Structure formats: structure tokens, C-alpha cells
mmCIF file of C-alpha atoms in Angstrom:
data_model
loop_
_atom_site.group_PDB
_atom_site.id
_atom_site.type_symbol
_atom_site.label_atom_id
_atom_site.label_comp_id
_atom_site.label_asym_id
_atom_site.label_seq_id
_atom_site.Cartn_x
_atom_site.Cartn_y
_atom_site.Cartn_z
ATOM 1 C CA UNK A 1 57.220 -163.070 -163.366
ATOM 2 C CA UNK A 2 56.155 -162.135 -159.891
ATOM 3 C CA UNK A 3 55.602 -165.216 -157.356
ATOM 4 C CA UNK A 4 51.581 -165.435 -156.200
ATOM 5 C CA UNK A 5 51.152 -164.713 -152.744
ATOM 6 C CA UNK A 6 50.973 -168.215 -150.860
ATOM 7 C CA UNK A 7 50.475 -166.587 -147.839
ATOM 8 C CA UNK A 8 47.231 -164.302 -148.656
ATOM 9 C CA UNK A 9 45.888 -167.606 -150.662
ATOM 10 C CA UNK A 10 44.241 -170.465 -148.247
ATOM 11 C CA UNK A 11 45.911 -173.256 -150.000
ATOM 12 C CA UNK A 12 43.365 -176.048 -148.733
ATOM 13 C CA UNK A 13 39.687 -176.219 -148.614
ATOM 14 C CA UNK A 14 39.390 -176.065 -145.122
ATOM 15 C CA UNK A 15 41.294 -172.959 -144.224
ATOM 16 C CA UNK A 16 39.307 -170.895 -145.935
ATOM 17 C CA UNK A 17 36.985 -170.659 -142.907
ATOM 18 C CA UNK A 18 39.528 -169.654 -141.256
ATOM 19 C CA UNK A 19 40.178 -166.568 -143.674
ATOM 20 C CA UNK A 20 37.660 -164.038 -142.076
ATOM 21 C CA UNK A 21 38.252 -165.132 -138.143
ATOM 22 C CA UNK A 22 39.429 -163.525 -135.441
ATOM 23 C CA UNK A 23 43.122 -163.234 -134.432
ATOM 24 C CA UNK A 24 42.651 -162.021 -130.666
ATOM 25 C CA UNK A 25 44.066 -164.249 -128.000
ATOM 26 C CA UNK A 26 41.792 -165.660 -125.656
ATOM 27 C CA UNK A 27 40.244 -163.763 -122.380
ATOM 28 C CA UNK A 28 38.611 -164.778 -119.501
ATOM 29 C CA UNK A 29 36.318 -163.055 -117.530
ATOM 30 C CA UNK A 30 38.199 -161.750 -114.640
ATOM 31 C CA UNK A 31 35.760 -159.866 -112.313
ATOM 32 C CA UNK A 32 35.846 -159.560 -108.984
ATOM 33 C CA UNK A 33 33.493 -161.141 -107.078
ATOM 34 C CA UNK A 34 31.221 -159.857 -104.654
ATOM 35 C CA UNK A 35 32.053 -159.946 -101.176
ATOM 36 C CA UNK A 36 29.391 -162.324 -100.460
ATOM 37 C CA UNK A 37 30.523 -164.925 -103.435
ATOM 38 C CA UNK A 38 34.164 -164.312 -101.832
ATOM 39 C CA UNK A 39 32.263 -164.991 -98.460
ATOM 40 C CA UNK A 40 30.800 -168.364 -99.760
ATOM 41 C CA UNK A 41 33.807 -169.785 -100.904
ATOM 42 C CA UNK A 42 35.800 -168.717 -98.227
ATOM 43 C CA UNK A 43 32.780 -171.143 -95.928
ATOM 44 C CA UNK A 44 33.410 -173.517 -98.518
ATOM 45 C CA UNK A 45 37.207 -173.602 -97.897
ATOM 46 C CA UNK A 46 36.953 -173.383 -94.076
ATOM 47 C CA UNK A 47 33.549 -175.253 -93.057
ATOM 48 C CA UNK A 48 34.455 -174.739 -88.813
ATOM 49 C CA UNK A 49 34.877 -171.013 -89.925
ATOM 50 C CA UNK A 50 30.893 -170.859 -88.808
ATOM 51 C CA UNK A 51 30.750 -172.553 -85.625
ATOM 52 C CA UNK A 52 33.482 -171.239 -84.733
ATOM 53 C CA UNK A 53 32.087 -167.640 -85.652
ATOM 54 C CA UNK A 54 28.789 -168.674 -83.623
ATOM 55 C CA UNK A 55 30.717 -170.074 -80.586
ATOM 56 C CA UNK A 56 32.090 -166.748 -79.903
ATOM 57 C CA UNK A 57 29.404 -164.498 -80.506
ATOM 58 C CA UNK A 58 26.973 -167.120 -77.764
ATOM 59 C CA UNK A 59 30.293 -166.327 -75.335
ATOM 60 C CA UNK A 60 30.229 -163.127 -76.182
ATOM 61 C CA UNK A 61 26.387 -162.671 -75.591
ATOM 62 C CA UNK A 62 26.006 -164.882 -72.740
ATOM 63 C CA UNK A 63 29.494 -163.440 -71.185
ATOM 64 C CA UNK A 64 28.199 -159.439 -71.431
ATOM 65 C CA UNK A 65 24.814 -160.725 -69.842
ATOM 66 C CA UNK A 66 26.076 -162.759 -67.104
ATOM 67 C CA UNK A 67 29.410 -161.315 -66.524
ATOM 68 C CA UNK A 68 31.651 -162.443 -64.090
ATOM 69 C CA UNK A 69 28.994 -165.456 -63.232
ATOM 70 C CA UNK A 70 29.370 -166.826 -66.698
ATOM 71 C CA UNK A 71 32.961 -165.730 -67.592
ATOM 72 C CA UNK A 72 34.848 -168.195 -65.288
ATOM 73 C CA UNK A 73 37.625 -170.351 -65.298
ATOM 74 C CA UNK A 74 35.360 -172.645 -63.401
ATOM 75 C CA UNK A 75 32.065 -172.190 -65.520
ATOM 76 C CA UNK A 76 33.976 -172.622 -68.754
ATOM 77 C CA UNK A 77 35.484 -175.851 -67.836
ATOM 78 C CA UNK A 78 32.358 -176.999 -66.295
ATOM 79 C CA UNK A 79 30.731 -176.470 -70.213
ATOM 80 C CA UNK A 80 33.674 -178.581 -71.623
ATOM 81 C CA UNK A 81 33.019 -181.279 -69.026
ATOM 82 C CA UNK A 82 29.735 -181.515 -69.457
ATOM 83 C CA UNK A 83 30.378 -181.858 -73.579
ATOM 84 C CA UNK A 84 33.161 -184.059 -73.134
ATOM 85 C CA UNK A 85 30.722 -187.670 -73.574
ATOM 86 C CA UNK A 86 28.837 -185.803 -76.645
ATOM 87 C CA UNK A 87 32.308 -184.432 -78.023
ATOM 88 C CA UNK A 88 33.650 -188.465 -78.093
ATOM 89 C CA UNK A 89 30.592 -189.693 -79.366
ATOM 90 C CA UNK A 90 30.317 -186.722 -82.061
ATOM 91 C CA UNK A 91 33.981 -187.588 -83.106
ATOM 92 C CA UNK A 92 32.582 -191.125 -84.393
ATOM 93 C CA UNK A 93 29.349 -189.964 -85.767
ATOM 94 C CA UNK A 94 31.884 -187.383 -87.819
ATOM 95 C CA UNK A 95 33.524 -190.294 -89.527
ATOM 96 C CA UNK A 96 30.212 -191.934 -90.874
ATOM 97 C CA UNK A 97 28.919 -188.753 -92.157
ATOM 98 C CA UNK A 98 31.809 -187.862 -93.626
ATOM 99 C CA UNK A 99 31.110 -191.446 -95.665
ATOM 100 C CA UNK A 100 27.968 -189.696 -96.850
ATOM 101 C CA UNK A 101 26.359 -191.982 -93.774
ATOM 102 C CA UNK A 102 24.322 -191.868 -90.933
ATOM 103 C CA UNK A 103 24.804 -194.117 -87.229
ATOM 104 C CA UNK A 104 21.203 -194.109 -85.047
ATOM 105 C CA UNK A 105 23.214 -196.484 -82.686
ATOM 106 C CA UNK A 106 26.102 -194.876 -81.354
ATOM 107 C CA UNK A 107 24.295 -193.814 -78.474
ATOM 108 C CA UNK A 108 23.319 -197.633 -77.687
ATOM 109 C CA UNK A 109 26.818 -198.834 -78.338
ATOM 110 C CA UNK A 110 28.347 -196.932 -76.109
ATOM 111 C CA UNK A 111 26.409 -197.989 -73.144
ATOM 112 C CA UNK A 112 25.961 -201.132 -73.989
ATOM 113 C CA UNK A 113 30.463 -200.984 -74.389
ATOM 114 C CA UNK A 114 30.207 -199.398 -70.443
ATOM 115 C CA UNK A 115 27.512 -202.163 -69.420
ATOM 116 C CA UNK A 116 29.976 -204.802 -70.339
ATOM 117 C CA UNK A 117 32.936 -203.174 -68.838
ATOM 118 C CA UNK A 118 30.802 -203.856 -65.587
ATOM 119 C CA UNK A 119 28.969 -206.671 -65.914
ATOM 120 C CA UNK A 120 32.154 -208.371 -66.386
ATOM 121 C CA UNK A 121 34.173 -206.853 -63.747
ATOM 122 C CA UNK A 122 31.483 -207.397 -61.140
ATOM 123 C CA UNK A 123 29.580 -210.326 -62.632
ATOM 124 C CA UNK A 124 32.218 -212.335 -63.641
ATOM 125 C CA UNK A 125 35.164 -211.395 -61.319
ATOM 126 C CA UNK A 126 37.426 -210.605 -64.435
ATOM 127 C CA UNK A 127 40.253 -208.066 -63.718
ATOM 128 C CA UNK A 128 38.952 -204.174 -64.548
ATOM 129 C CA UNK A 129 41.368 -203.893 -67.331
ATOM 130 C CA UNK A 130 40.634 -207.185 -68.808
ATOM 131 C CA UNK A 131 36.821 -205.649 -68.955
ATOM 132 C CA UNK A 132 37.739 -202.559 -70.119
ATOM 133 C CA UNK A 133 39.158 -204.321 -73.012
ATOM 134 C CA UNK A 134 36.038 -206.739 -73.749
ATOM 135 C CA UNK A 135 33.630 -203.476 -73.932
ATOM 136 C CA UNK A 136 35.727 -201.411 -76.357
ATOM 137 C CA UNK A 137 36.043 -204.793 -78.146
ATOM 138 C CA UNK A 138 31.998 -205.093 -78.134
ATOM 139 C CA UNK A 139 31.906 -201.814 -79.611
ATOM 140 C CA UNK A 140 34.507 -202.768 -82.198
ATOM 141 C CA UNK A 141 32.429 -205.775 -83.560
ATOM 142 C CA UNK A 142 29.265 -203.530 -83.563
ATOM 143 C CA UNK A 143 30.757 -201.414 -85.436
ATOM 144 C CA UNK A 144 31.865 -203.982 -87.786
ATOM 145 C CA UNK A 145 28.790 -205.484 -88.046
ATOM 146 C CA UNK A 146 27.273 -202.096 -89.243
ATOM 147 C CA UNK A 147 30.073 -201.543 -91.863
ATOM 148 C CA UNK A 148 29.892 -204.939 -93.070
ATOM 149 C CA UNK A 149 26.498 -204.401 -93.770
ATOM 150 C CA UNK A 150 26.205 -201.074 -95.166
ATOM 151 C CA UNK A 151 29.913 -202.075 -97.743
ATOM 152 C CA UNK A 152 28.842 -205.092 -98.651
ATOM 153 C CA UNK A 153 25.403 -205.692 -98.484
ATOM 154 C CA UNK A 154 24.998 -202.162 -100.006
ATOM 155 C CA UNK A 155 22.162 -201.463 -97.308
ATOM 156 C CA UNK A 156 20.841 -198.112 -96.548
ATOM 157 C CA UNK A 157 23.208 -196.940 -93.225
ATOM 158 C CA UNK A 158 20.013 -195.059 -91.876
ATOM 159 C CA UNK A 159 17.962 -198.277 -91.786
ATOM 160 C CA UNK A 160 21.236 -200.706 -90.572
ATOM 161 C CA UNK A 161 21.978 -198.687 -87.820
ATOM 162 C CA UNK A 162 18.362 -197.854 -86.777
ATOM 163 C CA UNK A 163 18.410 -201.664 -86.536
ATOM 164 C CA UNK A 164 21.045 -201.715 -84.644
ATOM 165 C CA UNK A 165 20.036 -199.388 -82.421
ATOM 166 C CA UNK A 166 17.574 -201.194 -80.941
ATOM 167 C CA UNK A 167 19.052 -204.781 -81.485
ATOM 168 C CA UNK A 168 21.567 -203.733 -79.205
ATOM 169 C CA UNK A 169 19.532 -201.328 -76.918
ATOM 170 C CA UNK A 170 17.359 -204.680 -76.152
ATOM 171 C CA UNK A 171 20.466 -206.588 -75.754
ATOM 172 C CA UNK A 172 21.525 -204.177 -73.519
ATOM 173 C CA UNK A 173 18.903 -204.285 -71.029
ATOM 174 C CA UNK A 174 18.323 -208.104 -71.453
ATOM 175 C CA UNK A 175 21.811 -208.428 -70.734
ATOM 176 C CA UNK A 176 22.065 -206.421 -67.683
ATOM 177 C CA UNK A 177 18.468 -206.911 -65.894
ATOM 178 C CA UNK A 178 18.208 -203.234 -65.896
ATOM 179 C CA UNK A 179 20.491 -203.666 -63.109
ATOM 180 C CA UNK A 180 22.965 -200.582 -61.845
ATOM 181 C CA UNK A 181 26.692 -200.615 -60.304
ATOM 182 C CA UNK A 182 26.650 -198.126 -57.499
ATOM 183 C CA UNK A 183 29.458 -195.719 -57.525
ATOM 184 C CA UNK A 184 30.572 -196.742 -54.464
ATOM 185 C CA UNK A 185 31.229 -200.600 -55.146
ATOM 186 C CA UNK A 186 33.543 -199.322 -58.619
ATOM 187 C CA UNK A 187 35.341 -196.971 -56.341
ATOM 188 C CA UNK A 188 36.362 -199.406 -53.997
ATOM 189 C CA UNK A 189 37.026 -202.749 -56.461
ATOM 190 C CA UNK A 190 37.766 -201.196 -60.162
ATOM 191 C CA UNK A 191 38.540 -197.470 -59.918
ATOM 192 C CA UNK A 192 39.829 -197.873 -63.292
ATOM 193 C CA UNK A 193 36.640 -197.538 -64.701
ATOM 194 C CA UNK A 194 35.786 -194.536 -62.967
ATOM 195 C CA UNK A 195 39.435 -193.510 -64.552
ATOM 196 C CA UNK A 196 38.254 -190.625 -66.935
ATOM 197 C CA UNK A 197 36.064 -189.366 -64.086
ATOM 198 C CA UNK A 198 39.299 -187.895 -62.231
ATOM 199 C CA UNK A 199 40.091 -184.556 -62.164
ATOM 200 C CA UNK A 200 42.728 -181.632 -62.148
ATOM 201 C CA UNK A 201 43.123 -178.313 -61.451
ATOM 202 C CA UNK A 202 45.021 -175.413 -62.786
ATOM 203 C CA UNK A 203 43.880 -172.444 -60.884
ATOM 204 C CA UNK A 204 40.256 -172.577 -60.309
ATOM 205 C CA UNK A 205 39.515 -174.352 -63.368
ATOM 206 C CA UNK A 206 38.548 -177.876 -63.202
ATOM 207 C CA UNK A 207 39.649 -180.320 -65.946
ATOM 208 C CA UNK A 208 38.814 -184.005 -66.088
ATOM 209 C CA UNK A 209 40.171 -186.646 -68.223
ATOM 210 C CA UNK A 210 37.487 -187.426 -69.983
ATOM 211 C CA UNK A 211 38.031 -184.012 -71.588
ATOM 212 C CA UNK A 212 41.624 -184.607 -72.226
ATOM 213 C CA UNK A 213 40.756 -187.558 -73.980
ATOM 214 C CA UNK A 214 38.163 -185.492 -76.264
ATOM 215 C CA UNK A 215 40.589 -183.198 -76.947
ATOM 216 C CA UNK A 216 43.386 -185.569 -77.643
ATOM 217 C CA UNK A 217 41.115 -187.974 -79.608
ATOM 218 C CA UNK A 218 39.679 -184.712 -81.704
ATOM 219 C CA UNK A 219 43.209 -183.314 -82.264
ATOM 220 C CA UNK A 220 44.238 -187.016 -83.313
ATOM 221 C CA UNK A 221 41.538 -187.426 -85.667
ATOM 222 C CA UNK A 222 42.239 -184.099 -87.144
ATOM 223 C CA UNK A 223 45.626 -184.367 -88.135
ATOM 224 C CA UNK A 224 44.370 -188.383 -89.714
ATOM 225 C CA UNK A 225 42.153 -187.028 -91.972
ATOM 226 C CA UNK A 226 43.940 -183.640 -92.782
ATOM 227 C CA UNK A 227 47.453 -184.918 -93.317
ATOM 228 C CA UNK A 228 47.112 -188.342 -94.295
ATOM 229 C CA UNK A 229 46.607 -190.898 -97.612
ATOM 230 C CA UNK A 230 43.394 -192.418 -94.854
ATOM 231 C CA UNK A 231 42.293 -189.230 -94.298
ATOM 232 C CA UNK A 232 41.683 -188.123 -97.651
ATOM 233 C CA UNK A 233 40.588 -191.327 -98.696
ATOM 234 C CA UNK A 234 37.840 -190.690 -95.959
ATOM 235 C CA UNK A 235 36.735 -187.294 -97.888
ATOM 236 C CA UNK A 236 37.089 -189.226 -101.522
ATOM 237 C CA UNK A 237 34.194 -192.367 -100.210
ATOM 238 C CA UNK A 238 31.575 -189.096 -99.061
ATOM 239 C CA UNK A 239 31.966 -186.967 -101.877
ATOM 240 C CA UNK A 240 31.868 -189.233 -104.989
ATOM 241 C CA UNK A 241 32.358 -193.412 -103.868
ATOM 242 C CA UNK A 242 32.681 -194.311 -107.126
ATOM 243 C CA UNK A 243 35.424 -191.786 -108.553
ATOM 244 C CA UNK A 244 36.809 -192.570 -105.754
ATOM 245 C CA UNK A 245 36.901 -196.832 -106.635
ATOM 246 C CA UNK A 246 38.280 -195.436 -110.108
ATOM 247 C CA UNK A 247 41.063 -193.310 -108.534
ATOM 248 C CA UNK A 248 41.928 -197.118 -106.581
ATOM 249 C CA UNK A 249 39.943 -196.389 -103.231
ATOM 250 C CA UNK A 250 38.966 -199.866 -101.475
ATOM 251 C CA UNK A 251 35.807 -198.187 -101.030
ATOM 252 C CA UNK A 252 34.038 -201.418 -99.320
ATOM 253 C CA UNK A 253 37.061 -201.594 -97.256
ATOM 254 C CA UNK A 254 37.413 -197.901 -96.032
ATOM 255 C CA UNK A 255 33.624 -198.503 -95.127
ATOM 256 C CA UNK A 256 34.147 -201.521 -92.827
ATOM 257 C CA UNK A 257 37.106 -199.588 -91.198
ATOM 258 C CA UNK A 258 35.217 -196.303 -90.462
ATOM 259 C CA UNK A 259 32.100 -197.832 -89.008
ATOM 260 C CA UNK A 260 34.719 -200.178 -87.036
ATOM 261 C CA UNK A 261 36.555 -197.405 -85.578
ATOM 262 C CA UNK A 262 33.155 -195.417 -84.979
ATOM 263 C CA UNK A 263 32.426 -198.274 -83.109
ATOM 264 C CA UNK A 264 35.241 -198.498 -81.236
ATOM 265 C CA UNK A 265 35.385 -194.525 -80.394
ATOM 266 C CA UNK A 266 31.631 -195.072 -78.995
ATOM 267 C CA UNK A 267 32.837 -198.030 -76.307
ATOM 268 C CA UNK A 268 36.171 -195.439 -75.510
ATOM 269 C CA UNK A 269 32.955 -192.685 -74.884
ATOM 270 C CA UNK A 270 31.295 -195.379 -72.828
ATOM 271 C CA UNK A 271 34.264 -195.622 -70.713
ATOM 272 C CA UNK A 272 34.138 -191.740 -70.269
ATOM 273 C CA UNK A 273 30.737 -192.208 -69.208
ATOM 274 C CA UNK A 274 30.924 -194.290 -65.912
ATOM 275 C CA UNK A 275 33.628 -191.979 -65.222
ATOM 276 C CA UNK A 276 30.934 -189.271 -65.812
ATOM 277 C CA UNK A 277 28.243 -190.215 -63.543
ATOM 278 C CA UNK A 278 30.108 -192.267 -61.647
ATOM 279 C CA UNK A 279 27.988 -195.638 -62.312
ATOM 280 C CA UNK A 280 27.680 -198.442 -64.385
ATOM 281 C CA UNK A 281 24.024 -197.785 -65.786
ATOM 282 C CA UNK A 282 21.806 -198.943 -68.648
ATOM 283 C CA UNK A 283 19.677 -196.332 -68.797
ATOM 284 C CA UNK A 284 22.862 -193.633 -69.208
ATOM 285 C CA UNK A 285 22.932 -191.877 -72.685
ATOM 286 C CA UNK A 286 19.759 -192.828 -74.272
ATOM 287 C CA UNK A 287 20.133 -189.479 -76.548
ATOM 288 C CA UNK A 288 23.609 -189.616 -77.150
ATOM 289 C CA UNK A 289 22.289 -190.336 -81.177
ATOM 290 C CA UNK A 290 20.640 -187.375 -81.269
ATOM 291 C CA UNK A 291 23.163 -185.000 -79.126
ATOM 292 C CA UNK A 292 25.826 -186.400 -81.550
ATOM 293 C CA UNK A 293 24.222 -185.532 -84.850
ATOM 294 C CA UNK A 294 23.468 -182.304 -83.399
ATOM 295 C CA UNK A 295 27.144 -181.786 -82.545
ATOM 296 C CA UNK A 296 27.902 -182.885 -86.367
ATOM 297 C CA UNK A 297 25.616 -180.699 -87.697
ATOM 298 C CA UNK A 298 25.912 -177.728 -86.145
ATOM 299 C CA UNK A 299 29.686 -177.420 -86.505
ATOM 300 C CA UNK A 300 28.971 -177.420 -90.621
ATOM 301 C CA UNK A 301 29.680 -181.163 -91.401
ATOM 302 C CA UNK A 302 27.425 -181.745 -94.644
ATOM 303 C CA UNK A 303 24.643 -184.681 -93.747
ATOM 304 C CA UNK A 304 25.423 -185.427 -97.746
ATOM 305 C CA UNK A 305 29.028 -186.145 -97.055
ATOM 306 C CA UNK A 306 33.014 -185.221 -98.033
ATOM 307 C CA UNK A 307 32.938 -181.904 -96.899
ATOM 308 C CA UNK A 308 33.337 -180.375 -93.137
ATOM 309 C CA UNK A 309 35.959 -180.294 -90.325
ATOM 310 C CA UNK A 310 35.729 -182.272 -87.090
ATOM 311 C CA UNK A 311 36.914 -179.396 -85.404
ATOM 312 C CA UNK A 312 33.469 -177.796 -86.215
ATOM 313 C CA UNK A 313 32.556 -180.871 -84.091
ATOM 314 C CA UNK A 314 33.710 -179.918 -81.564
ATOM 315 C CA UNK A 315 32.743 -176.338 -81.849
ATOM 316 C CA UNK A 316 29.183 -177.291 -82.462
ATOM 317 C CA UNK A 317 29.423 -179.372 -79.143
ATOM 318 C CA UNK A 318 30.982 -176.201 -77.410
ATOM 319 C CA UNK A 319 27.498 -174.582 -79.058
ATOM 320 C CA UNK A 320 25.227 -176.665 -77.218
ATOM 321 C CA UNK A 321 26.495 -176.567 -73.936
ATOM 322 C CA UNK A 322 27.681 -172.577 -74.028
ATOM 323 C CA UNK A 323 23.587 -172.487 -74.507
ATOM 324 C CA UNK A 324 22.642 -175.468 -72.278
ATOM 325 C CA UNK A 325 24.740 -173.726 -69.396
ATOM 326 C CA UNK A 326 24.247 -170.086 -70.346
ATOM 327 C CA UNK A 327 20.491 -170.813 -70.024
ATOM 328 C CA UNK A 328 20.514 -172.681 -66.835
ATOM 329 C CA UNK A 329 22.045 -169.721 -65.494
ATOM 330 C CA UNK A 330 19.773 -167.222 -66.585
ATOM 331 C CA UNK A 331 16.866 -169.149 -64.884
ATOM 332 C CA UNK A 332 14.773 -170.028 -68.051
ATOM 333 C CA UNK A 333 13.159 -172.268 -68.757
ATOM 334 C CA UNK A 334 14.551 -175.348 -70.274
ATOM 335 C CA UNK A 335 12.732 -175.543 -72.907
ATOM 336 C CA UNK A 336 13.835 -172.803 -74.389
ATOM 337 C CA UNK A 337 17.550 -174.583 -74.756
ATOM 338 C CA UNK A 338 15.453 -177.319 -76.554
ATOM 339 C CA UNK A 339 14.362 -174.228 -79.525
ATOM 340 C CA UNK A 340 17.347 -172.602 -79.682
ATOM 341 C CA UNK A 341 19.429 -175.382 -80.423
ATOM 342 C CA UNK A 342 16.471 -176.199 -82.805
ATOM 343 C CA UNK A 343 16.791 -173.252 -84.967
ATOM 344 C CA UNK A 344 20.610 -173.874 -84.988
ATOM 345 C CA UNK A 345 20.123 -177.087 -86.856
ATOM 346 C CA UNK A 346 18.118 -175.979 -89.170
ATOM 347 C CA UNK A 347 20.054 -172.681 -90.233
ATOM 348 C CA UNK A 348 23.137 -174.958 -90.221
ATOM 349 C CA UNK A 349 21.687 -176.787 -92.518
ATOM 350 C CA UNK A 350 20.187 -173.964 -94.660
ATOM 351 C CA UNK A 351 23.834 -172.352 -94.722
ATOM 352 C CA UNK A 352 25.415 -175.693 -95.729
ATOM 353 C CA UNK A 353 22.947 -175.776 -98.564
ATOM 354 C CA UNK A 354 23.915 -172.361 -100.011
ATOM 355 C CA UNK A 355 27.478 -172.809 -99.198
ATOM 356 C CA UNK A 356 27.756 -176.132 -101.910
ATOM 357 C CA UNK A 357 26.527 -173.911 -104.070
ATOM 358 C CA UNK A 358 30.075 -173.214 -104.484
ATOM 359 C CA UNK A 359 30.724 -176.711 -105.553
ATOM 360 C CA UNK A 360 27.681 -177.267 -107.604
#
């Protein structure tokens, strides 16, 4: 008697459906994509790859008009000194945006930081360094003060630092009577505030270091949040704060620390700045806010946080001044710096909005 076959027979109820299926293994749709989709995601993997792109073409442009005028050793390390205060400052507004945040006061701290490294030098009598030390600590706490707010008050950082911003812009002419340091009284008692003012040369280009420290701080800041547990932990609180508490992020923490250090960064840019003009005055750097964010957002930092490069920063700095200069030269008028840079913002913006497309 011949055996039934078990095998053609679905045994249990279930497999029946089962019977009539298909046996092909499982495919994927592998097209290629089109060189712009490959475009967009290559943006998405490289966000300075634009402002990088745009800081060589407005070289480029400015370079074949101008020629030998624009394309200088000298001229070219005129534009980096001239971005060096906006390239510090930028490098602490990069942190808080990163956080999916905003700072209106960074401009305000950082005079306020170089008011108090005078004030106390020539008010007090206290030794330079000692000052130097109480206005990057001034920044610190305001800094502080803005992330303990923002962590654990869970206030908006738009409306705590726009509060800041003029808490301490009235504190900081209250504080110094509107009063200015001449140049020529820090030369001759405290020339170490007038430290990043000093310059170099290598061949006919001029470098100061105040752009040595952007440069440094830039490269330092870089390599923190591209190659280290901080660093990534940075990118984790902008893109998604609350995966990143479940993943074991001290979100509140990283907070406090990044508007600390923001803080701090801003007094170290107020330093830069009497070397800069040379002074000790409150009325320095009243758009510093504003040149920052435009800095940020230019070089293809997302306003909405975790995504960007603060080498892009720096690029978008480069931007500015390339056009500022480039301009100048020409003989236009200024205004016409003013829309330019304008239209830069918003297109940034536009292309940042297409490129998270990617991630959406």
C-alpha cells in the first residue's frame, strides 16, 4: 500500500494558505538614483560642502573682477582679520543651535566680558591677568544662567536669551557709565589685553592672534564634536532630546554645559575684541547677535538643530567678509553688502529645507 504524500498534503489548518503562495526570495528596489537625489544626500552627509562651494566661487568672482587688487596675500588676511571677532562669536552660537537653540545675547556678553576685563584693571587696580580672568568668568556665569534656565526651567531659549540680552546690555552700560579706555592708557599699563591685537607676518600677509585663536578654537571644537562621546552627545540633544535621555544622555546637563561654554567662548571673543579696536568700549559689537547667526546660517548649520559642521561656520564667516571686502573695493555702495548677504540667508535656509528632505 503506497504511503500518502505528506509533503503535497498541508497537514495543519493554517498552512493551507500557504499552499498557493509565492516561493521567490525577496527583492528590493535597487535603482539608481538621480544625480540630484545622489546630490542631496551627498549635502546631507557633508553640510560645509555648500559654503564651502559658495566661498570659492565669491573668490573666484570677486578675484577675476578685481585681480591682483583683490587676490593678495595682504587682502586675504585682511578678510580673515576682520572675521576673526564674528568667527569666535559664531563658534558659540554653533553650539546652541546645534542644541536645537537660539542665543540673542552673545553679542552683549561678550562686551560686557571685555568691559569687565577693564573696568577692573583700570578701576580697581587689579593685575591685567587677574581681570582677564574675572571677564571670561562673567561670561561663564551668563552663560550658566541661560542654560540653567532653558534645562531646567524648560523656557523657550529665544525668549531667555532675548532677556538676557538686554539684562546684561543695561548692566553693561550702567556698569561702565558709558565710559571708554583709550588705547593708549591699555598700551602703556595692561598690554595684555590688547594681546590678541598683535600681529605677524609671513611675507606680505598679515596675521593677528586673534585669528590664530579662531582658527585654533574652530579646529578644537571640530575635532570635540566629531571625534568625541561630548561631541556626539551634542548632535543627539538637537536632533531628538528625548531619544537621546532614553539612549542615557544627561540632556539637562549637556544643556547647562553648552550654554556655559557658549558663554565662556563669547568673554574669550571679548578679549579678541579690545585687541581689535584697540579699546575698552561699551558700545563695541552691538550686532555681534546678528553677524553670528548669520555666520551659523550661512555655512548650512540647521536653525532646527543636530545637523551641520562648524567648519561651515567658519566658511559662512569667510562668506560675509569675501563680500563685505570684495564690495568695498569695487566702490558700491554698502548697501548692497547688506542684500546680498540677505539673499544668502534665505537660500541657505531654503537649501537646508530641501536637503532634510533626505532625513524626513
Amino acid at each position: 500500500m503506497a504511503e500518502p504524500n505528506t509533503a503535497a498534503q498541508p497537514s495543519q489548518e493554517f498552512e493551507k494558505v500557504l499552499a498557493n503562495s509565492s516561493t521567490d526570495v525577496a527583492s528590493f528596489d535597487t535603482h539608481d538614483k538621480t544625480p540630484l537625489q545622489k546630490l542631496q544626500h551627498f549635502l546631507h552627509s557633508s553640510p560645509a560642502a555648500v559654503p564651502l562651494i559658495v566661498l570659492v566661487l565669491s573668490l573666484a568672482t570677486f578675484g577675476a573682477i578685481l585681480g591682483g587688487k583683490f587676490f593678495s596675500a595682504f587682502t586675504l588676511t585682511l578678510i580673515l582679520q576682520q572675521v576673526a571677532i564674528v568667527g569666535i562669536v559664531g563658534a558659540a552660537q554653533t553650539l546652541v543651535i546645534l542644541t536645537a537653540g537660539i542665543d540673542l545675547s552673545v553679542g552683549a556678553m561678550m562686551v560686557l566680558s571685555s568691559v569687565i576685563m577693564g573696568q577692573f584693571t583700570f578701576r580697581y587696580g587689579l593685575p591685567p591677568a587677574l581681570s582677564v580672568l574675572c571677564g571670561l568668568g562673567v561670561g561663564a556665569l551668563c552663560g550658566f544662567i541661560n542654560g540653567t534656565l532653558v534645562a531646567r526651567m524648560k523656557l523657550p531659549p529665544f525668549i531667555v536669551t532675548l532677556g538676557m540680552w538686554q539684562i546684561v546690555l543695561a548692566t553693561n552700560f550702567l556698569y561702565s557709565a558709558n565710559e571708554t579706555i583709550r588705547a593708549q592708557d591699555i598700551s602703556a599699563n595692561a598690554p595684555i589685553l590688547q594681546f590678541f591685537g598683535q600681529n605677524f607676518r609671513i611675507g606680505s600677509a598679515v596675521f593677528t592672534y586673534g585669528v590664530i585663536a579662531m582658527v585654533l578654537l574652530v579646529a578644537l571644537l571640530w575635532y570635540v564634536l566629531n571625534r568625541t562621546a561630548w561631541g556626539r552627545y551634542v548632535y543627539a540633544v538637537g536632533d531628538d532630546p528625548e531619544a537621546a535621555k532614553l539612549a542615557g544622555v544627561n540632556v539637562k546637563g549637556m544643556l547647562v554645559t553648552i550654554y556655559t561654554l557658549s558663554g565662556l567662548i563669547c568673554a574669550l571673543a571679548g578679549w579678541a575684541l579690545i585687541g581689535r579696536i584697540g579699546s575698552v568700549s561699551p558700545t563695541a559689537g552691538q550686532f555681534a547677535n546678528i553677524e553670528s547667526i548669520t555666520a551659523v546660517v550661512i555655512g548650512g548649520i540647521s536653525l532646527f538643530g543636530g545637523r551641520g559642521s562648524i567648519l561651515g561656520m567658519l566658511f559662512g564667516a569667510l562668506i560675509v567678509g569675501v563680500f563685505s571686502l570684495g564690495l568695498r573695493l569695487m566702490g558700491t555702495d554698502p548697501q548692497w553688502t547688506y542684500l546680498l548677504i540677505g539673499l544668502l540667508i534665505i537660500i541657505a535656509v531654503a537649501i537646508d529645507q530641501w536637503i532634510r528632505k533626505v532625513a524626513a
